[in-house]
Coordinates of C-alpha atoms and ligand atoms in Angstrom, one line a residue:
M4 CA -1.1 -0.8 -21.8
I5 CA -2.0 2.8 -20.8
W6 CA -5.6 2.5 -21.7
E7 CA -6.1 -0.5 -19.5
M8 CA -5.5 1.6 -16.4
N9 CA -8.7 3.5 -17.2
Y10 CA -7.2 6.9 -16.5
E11 CA -10.1 8.7 -18.2
R12 CA -12.6 7.0 -15.8
K13 CA -10.5 7.8 -12.7
I14 CA -10.2 11.4 -13.7
G15 CA -14.0 11.6 -14.4
K16 CA -14.7 10.2 -10.9
V17 CA -12.5 12.9 -9.4
R18 CA -14.3 15.6 -11.3
E19 CA -17.7 14.2 -10.2
K20 CA -16.6 15.1 -6.6
F21 CA -15.8 18.8 -7.4
E22 CA -19.3 20.0 -6.6
E23 CA -19.6 18.2 -3.3
H24 CA -16.3 19.8 -2.2
N25 CA -17.2 23.1 -3.6
I26 CA -14.1 23.4 -5.8
E27 CA -13.6 24.1 -9.5
A28 CA -10.2 22.5 -9.9
M29 CA -7.8 20.4 -7.9
L30 CA -4.0 20.5 -7.5
I31 CA -2.6 17.1 -6.8
T32 CA 0.8 17.0 -5.1
N33 CA 0.8 13.5 -3.6
P34 CA 3.1 11.4 -5.9
T35 CA 1.0 8.3 -5.2
N36 CA -2.2 10.0 -6.3
I37 CA -0.4 11.4 -9.3
F38 CA 0.7 7.9 -10.3
Y39 CA -2.9 6.6 -9.8
L40 CA -4.4 9.3 -12.0
S41 CA -1.7 9.5 -14.7
G42 CA 0.8 6.7 -14.5
F43 CA 3.6 9.2 -14.0
S44 CA 6.1 7.6 -11.6
G45 CA 8.7 10.4 -11.5
S46 CA 9.4 12.0 -8.1
A47 CA 8.8 15.6 -9.2
G48 CA 5.4 16.2 -10.6
Y49 CA 2.1 18.0 -10.1
V50 CA -1.3 17.5 -11.6
L51 CA -3.8 20.3 -12.1
L52 CA -7.2 19.0 -12.9
T53 CA -9.9 21.4 -14.0
A54 CA -13.4 20.6 -15.2
E55 CA -12.2 20.4 -18.7
K56 CA -8.5 20.0 -18.7
A57 CA -5.7 17.9 -17.1
Y58 CA -2.2 19.2 -16.8
L59 CA 0.8 17.2 -15.7
I60 CA 3.6 19.5 -14.7
T61 CA 7.2 18.3 -14.3
D62 CA 10.7 19.4 -15.2
F63 CA 13.1 18.5 -18.1
R64 CA 14.6 15.6 -16.2
Y65 CA 11.3 13.7 -16.5
E66 CA 10.2 14.9 -19.9
E67 CA 10.9 11.7 -21.8
Q68 CA 9.6 9.5 -19.0
A69 CA 6.4 11.4 -18.7
Q70 CA 5.8 11.2 -22.5
K71 CA 6.1 7.4 -22.2
E72 CA 4.1 6.9 -19.0
I73 CA 1.1 9.3 -19.2
P74 CA -1.9 9.2 -21.6
L75 CA -1.1 12.2 -23.8
H76 CA -4.7 12.3 -25.2
I77 CA -5.9 13.2 -21.6
F78 CA -3.0 15.2 -20.1
E79 CA -1.3 18.2 -21.4
L80 CA 2.4 17.8 -20.5
V81 CA 3.9 21.0 -19.1
I82 CA 7.7 21.1 -18.8
L83 CA 8.7 23.8 -16.3
S84 CA 10.8 26.6 -17.6
T85 CA 10.1 28.7 -14.5
K86 CA 9.5 28.1 -10.8
I87 CA 6.6 25.7 -10.1
I88 CA 4.7 28.3 -8.2
D89 CA 4.8 30.7 -11.1
K90 CA 3.5 28.0 -13.5
I91 CA 0.7 27.1 -11.1
K92 CA -0.2 30.8 -10.8
D93 CA -0.3 31.1 -14.6
L94 CA -2.5 28.1 -15.1
V95 CA -4.9 29.0 -12.3
E96 CA -5.3 32.6 -13.6
N97 CA -5.6 31.5 -17.2
E98 CA -8.3 29.0 -16.3
N99 CA -10.0 31.6 -14.1
I100 CA -10.1 29.2 -11.1
K101 CA -11.5 30.8 -8.0
K102 CA -11.8 27.7 -5.8
L103 CA -8.9 25.3 -5.9
G104 CA -8.8 22.0 -4.0
I105 CA -5.4 21.2 -2.5
E106 CA -4.0 18.2 -0.7
T107 CA -2.9 19.8 2.5
K108 CA -2.0 16.4 3.9
Y109 CA 0.8 16.1 1.4
M110 CA 2.5 19.4 1.2
T111 CA 5.1 21.3 3.2
V112 CA 4.0 24.4 5.1
D113 CA 6.4 26.4 2.9
F114 CA 4.6 25.3 -0.3
Y115 CA 1.3 26.0 1.3
N116 CA 2.4 29.5 2.2
E117 CA 3.7 30.1 -1.3
L118 CA 0.3 29.0 -2.8
N119 CA -1.4 31.3 -0.4
K120 CA 0.8 34.3 -1.2
N121 CA 0.7 33.8 -5.0
L122 CA -2.9 32.8 -5.5
S123 CA -4.4 35.7 -3.7
H124 CA -7.6 35.8 -5.8
C125 CA -8.2 32.1 -5.5
N126 CA -9.8 30.3 -2.5
L127 CA -7.7 27.3 -1.4
V128 CA -9.8 24.4 -0.2
S129 CA -8.3 21.6 1.8
V130 CA -9.4 18.3 0.2
K131 CA -8.6 15.2 2.1
S132 CA -9.6 12.0 0.6
I133 CA -11.3 12.2 -2.8
I134 CA -8.5 10.2 -4.6
E135 CA -7.7 7.9 -1.6
E136 CA -11.4 6.8 -1.5
L137 CA -11.3 6.0 -5.3
R138 CA -8.2 4.0 -4.8
I139 CA -9.9 1.6 -2.4
V140 CA -11.6 -0.3 -5.2
K141 CA -9.1 -1.7 -7.7
N142 CA -9.7 -2.1 -11.5
E143 CA -8.8 -5.2 -13.5
E144 CA -5.3 -4.1 -14.5
E145 CA -4.5 -3.0 -11.0
I146 CA -5.5 -6.4 -9.7
I147 CA -3.3 -8.1 -12.3
R148 CA -0.3 -6.2 -11.0
I149 CA -1.2 -6.8 -7.4
K150 CA -1.5 -10.6 -8.1
K151 CA 1.9 -10.6 -9.8
A152 CA 3.4 -8.7 -6.8
A153 CA 1.8 -11.4 -4.5
K154 CA 3.2 -14.2 -6.7
I155 CA 6.7 -12.7 -6.4
A156 CA 6.4 -12.6 -2.6
D157 CA 5.2 -16.2 -2.5
L158 CA 8.2 -17.3 -4.6
A159 CA 10.5 -15.4 -2.2
F160 CA 9.1 -17.3 0.8
K161 CA 9.8 -20.6 -0.9
H162 CA 13.3 -19.4 -1.6
I163 CA 14.1 -18.1 1.9
V164 CA 13.0 -21.3 3.6
K165 CA 16.1 -22.9 2.0
F166 CA 18.3 -20.1 3.1
I167 CA 17.4 -20.0 6.8
K168 CA 19.7 -21.8 9.3
P169 CA 21.2 -21.1 12.7
G170 CA 24.0 -18.4 12.5
V171 CA 22.4 -16.5 9.6
K172 CA 21.8 -12.8 10.5
E173 CA 18.3 -11.2 10.2
F174 CA 20.0 -8.7 7.9
E175 CA 21.0 -11.5 5.6
V176 CA 17.5 -12.9 5.6
A177 CA 16.0 -9.6 4.6
A178 CA 18.7 -8.9 2.0
E179 CA 18.2 -12.4 0.4
I180 CA 14.5 -11.9 0.2
E181 CA 14.9 -8.5 -1.5
Y182 CA 17.6 -9.6 -3.9
F183 CA 15.4 -12.6 -4.9
M184 CA 12.3 -10.5 -5.4
R185 CA 14.1 -8.0 -7.6
R186 CA 15.5 -10.8 -9.7
K187 CA 11.9 -12.0 -10.2
G188 CA 10.8 -8.6 -11.6
A189 CA 10.0 -6.5 -8.5
S190 CA 11.2 -2.9 -8.8
K191 CA 11.8 -2.9 -5.0
A192 CA 10.5 -4.2 -1.7
S193 CA 7.2 -2.7 -0.8
F194 CA 8.7 -1.6 2.7
D195 CA 11.7 -2.3 4.9
I196 CA 11.6 -6.1 5.3
I197 CA 10.8 -7.3 8.7
A198 CA 12.9 -10.3 9.9
A199 CA 12.5 -10.6 13.7
S200 CA 13.7 -13.6 15.5
G201 CA 13.7 -14.9 19.1
E202 CA 12.6 -12.3 21.6
R203 CA 12.6 -9.7 18.8
A204 CA 9.7 -11.5 17.2
A205 CA 7.6 -9.8 19.9
L206 CA 8.2 -6.5 18.0
P207 CA 5.3 -6.3 15.5
H208 CA 7.5 -4.0 13.3
G209 CA 11.0 -5.4 14.1
T210 CA 12.9 -4.6 11.0
A211 CA 15.9 -6.8 10.4
S212 CA 18.9 -6.4 12.7
E213 CA 22.3 -8.0 13.0
K214 CA 21.0 -10.6 15.4
E215 CA 21.9 -14.2 14.4
L216 CA 19.2 -16.8 14.1
K217 CA 19.5 -19.6 16.7
K218 CA 17.9 -22.9 17.3
G219 CA 14.5 -22.6 18.9
D220 CA 13.8 -19.0 17.6
L221 CA 10.5 -18.0 16.2
L222 CA 11.3 -16.0 13.0
V223 CA 8.6 -13.5 11.8
M224 CA 9.2 -12.4 8.2
D225 CA 7.0 -9.7 6.8
F226 CA 7.7 -8.5 3.3
G227 CA 6.3 -7.6 -0.1
A228 CA 7.2 -6.7 -3.6
V229 CA 6.4 -3.7 -5.8
Y230 CA 5.4 -4.7 -9.3
K231 CA 4.7 -2.0 -11.9
G232 CA 3.8 0.4 -9.1
Y233 CA 1.6 -2.0 -7.1
C234 CA 2.5 -3.7 -3.8
S235 CA 2.2 -7.0 -2.1
D236 CA 2.4 -7.8 1.6
I237 CA 2.8 -11.2 3.3
T238 CA 3.9 -12.5 6.7
R239 CA 5.0 -15.9 7.7
T240 CA 6.4 -17.2 11.0
V241 CA 8.7 -20.2 11.1
V242 CA 10.7 -21.9 13.8
V243 CA 14.5 -22.3 13.5
G244 CA 14.9 -25.9 14.6
K245 CA 12.2 -27.8 16.5
A246 CA 9.1 -26.0 17.7
S247 CA 8.3 -26.1 21.4
E248 CA 4.8 -27.0 22.6
E249 CA 4.1 -23.4 23.5
Q250 CA 5.2 -22.2 20.1
C251 CA 2.9 -24.7 18.4
N252 CA 0.0 -23.7 20.6
I253 CA 0.3 -20.0 20.0
Y254 CA 0.9 -20.6 16.3
D255 CA -2.3 -22.6 16.1
I256 CA -4.3 -19.9 17.8
V257 CA -3.1 -17.2 15.3
L258 CA -3.7 -19.6 12.4
E259 CA -7.2 -20.3 13.5
A260 CA -8.0 -16.6 13.8
Q261 CA -6.4 -15.9 10.5
K262 CA -8.2 -18.6 8.6
R263 CA -11.6 -17.8 10.1
A264 CA -11.2 -14.1 9.2
L265 CA -10.2 -15.0 5.7
Q266 CA -13.3 -17.2 5.3
A267 CA -15.5 -14.5 6.7
V268 CA -14.5 -12.0 3.9
A269 CA -17.7 -11.2 2.0
V270 CA -19.2 -8.3 0.1
N271 CA -20.9 -5.8 2.5
M272 CA -19.1 -7.2 5.5
P273 CA -18.1 -4.3 7.8
C274 CA -14.3 -4.1 8.2
S275 CA -14.9 -3.6 12.0
E276 CA -16.8 -6.9 12.1
L277 CA -14.1 -8.7 10.3
D278 CA -11.6 -7.4 12.8
S279 CA -13.6 -8.9 15.6
V280 CA -13.9 -12.3 14.0
A281 CA -10.1 -12.8 14.5
R282 CA -10.0 -10.8 17.7
N283 CA -12.7 -12.8 19.4
I284 CA -10.8 -16.0 18.7
I285 CA -7.6 -14.7 20.1
E286 CA -9.4 -13.3 23.1
S287 CA -11.2 -16.6 23.8
Y288 CA -7.7 -18.2 24.3
G289 CA -6.8 -15.4 26.7
Y290 CA -4.4 -13.5 24.5
G291 CA -6.6 -10.6 23.6
D292 CA -4.1 -8.1 25.1
K293 CA -1.2 -9.6 23.1
F294 CA -2.9 -8.7 19.8
G295 CA -2.4 -4.9 19.9
H296 CA -2.8 -3.9 16.3
S297 CA -5.6 -3.9 13.8
L298 CA -6.4 -7.0 11.7
G299 CA -5.4 -5.6 8.4
H300 CA -5.3 -2.8 5.8
G301 CA -5.8 -2.1 2.1
V302 CA -3.0 -2.7 -0.3
G303 CA -2.4 -1.0 -3.7
I304 CA 0.0 1.6 -4.8
E305 CA 0.9 2.0 -1.2
V306 CA 1.5 -1.0 1.0
H307 CA -0.8 0.5 3.7
E308 CA -3.7 2.3 2.4
P309 CA -7.5 2.5 3.1
P310 CA -9.5 0.7 4.2
A311 CA -8.3 0.0 7.7
V312 CA -9.5 -3.4 8.8
S313 CA -9.9 -2.3 12.4
K314 CA -12.4 -2.0 15.3
N315 CA -13.1 1.6 14.4
S316 CA -13.4 1.3 10.6
T317 CA -16.7 2.5 9.1
V318 CA -16.0 0.9 5.7
N319 CA -17.9 -2.2 4.4
L320 CA -16.2 -4.5 2.0
S321 CA -17.0 -4.3 -1.7
P322 CA -15.8 -6.1 -4.8
G323 CA -12.4 -5.0 -6.0
M324 CA -11.0 -4.2 -2.6
V325 CA -7.7 -5.8 -1.7
I326 CA -7.0 -6.1 2.0
T327 CA -4.7 -8.0 4.3
I328 CA -5.7 -10.3 7.2
E329 CA -2.8 -10.4 9.7
P330 CA -3.6 -11.3 13.3
G331 CA -0.7 -11.8 15.7
I332 CA 0.2 -12.6 19.3
Y333 CA 3.3 -10.9 20.8
I334 CA 4.7 -11.8 24.1
E335 CA 7.5 -9.7 25.5
G336 CA 10.6 -11.7 26.3
W337 CA 9.3 -14.7 24.5
G338 CA 8.6 -13.8 20.9
G339 CA 5.7 -13.6 18.6
V340 CA 3.7 -15.1 15.8
R341 CA 2.0 -13.3 12.9
I342 CA 0.4 -14.7 9.8
E343 CA -0.6 -12.4 7.0
D344 CA -2.3 -13.0 3.6
M345 CA -3.7 -10.6 1.0
V346 CA -7.3 -11.2 -0.1
L347 CA -9.3 -9.8 -3.0
V348 CA -13.0 -9.3 -2.3
T349 CA -15.2 -10.6 -5.0
E350 CA -18.9 -11.3 -5.5
Q351 CA -18.1 -15.0 -5.3
G352 CA -16.3 -14.6 -2.0
P353 CA -12.7 -14.2 -0.9
Q354 CA -9.9 -14.8 -3.3
V355 CA -6.6 -15.3 -1.3
L356 CA -3.8 -13.8 -3.3
T357 CA -0.8 -15.0 -1.3
T358 CA -0.7 -18.7 -1.2
S359 CA 2.5 -19.7 0.7
T360 CA 2.1 -22.6 3.1
K361 CA 0.8 -21.8 6.5
E362 CA 1.9 -25.1 8.1
L363 CA 4.3 -24.3 10.9
L364 CA 7.7 -24.9 9.3
E365 CA 10.5 -26.2 11.4
I366 CA 13.7 -25.3 9.6
Ligands
LIG56 ZN1 3.0 -7.2 6.2
LIG57 ZN1 0.3 -5.7 6.3

């Protein structure tokens, strides 16, 4: 399966960026970027990428795992027998690297100081987004994994609907979703599951609490699975018991905004424009100030990654991007509604990856 991830191509693309950033090599310390480039999923690893060579550096705890996960015809596996900083110094000196790109966004001040002290003949260049930008467009194998993660989330929604009833705690809802997803092959939940009911549904990021569900509550559930390193993300809002007229009205507004934005997804569409498709609808009903977050975000190895689907985004959609569309209305003291789907951008139009029902369920 290793070849299907196209590691060679990904690494080639990073190297193509060296000149533009005026670097000869790059030290990659963000575990997410290391996984993207090599498949290594251990928590202690470093990648040093030069124009010719690629090193994956880890310690003995991860030796066997690295041998299984990384393409050994591309990477030289280095098992640490000394301190990491000494090994980096060795490699940088042996390769005669004078300009080294580093991911300053993902390292401690201590580690940065160590690099500075030990690589005194090498210029450290802060490189911010080479790999993050590559990650925006997914390849075929990545899309297969994301689709599977989305499928697991859909199955979990079907399951949880049968579990919800008055008296059940939000904690239990979240735990049941996670347990179910793991039994279906997820390695974990893609983030702390949100199960926010009643007044708490007005909290856009209301992680589950010990509050019990009661009749008449709106219940916002936002969750996702990680499958082979790739995430899904879905939100559904249901009513415990019978929905009131106001709940139905607000739900319909959010649903209209969500559906219209999904339909508007197209190659070359600016993300900022997509955000306004949904926002304009919600504003037209007078709830503009109750939709305080952006419309969506990219999903991949991380559940939130570029591109931001927001007012200020400068990204245009292109084939292979996977984004979420998740408008919401949140009213303090009353509750909230959010509906979220993941969508793959293709030349043929939007392909919605999460397919759980969006009818307002009264449970
Ligand atoms: Zn979500
Ligand atoms: Zn989301």
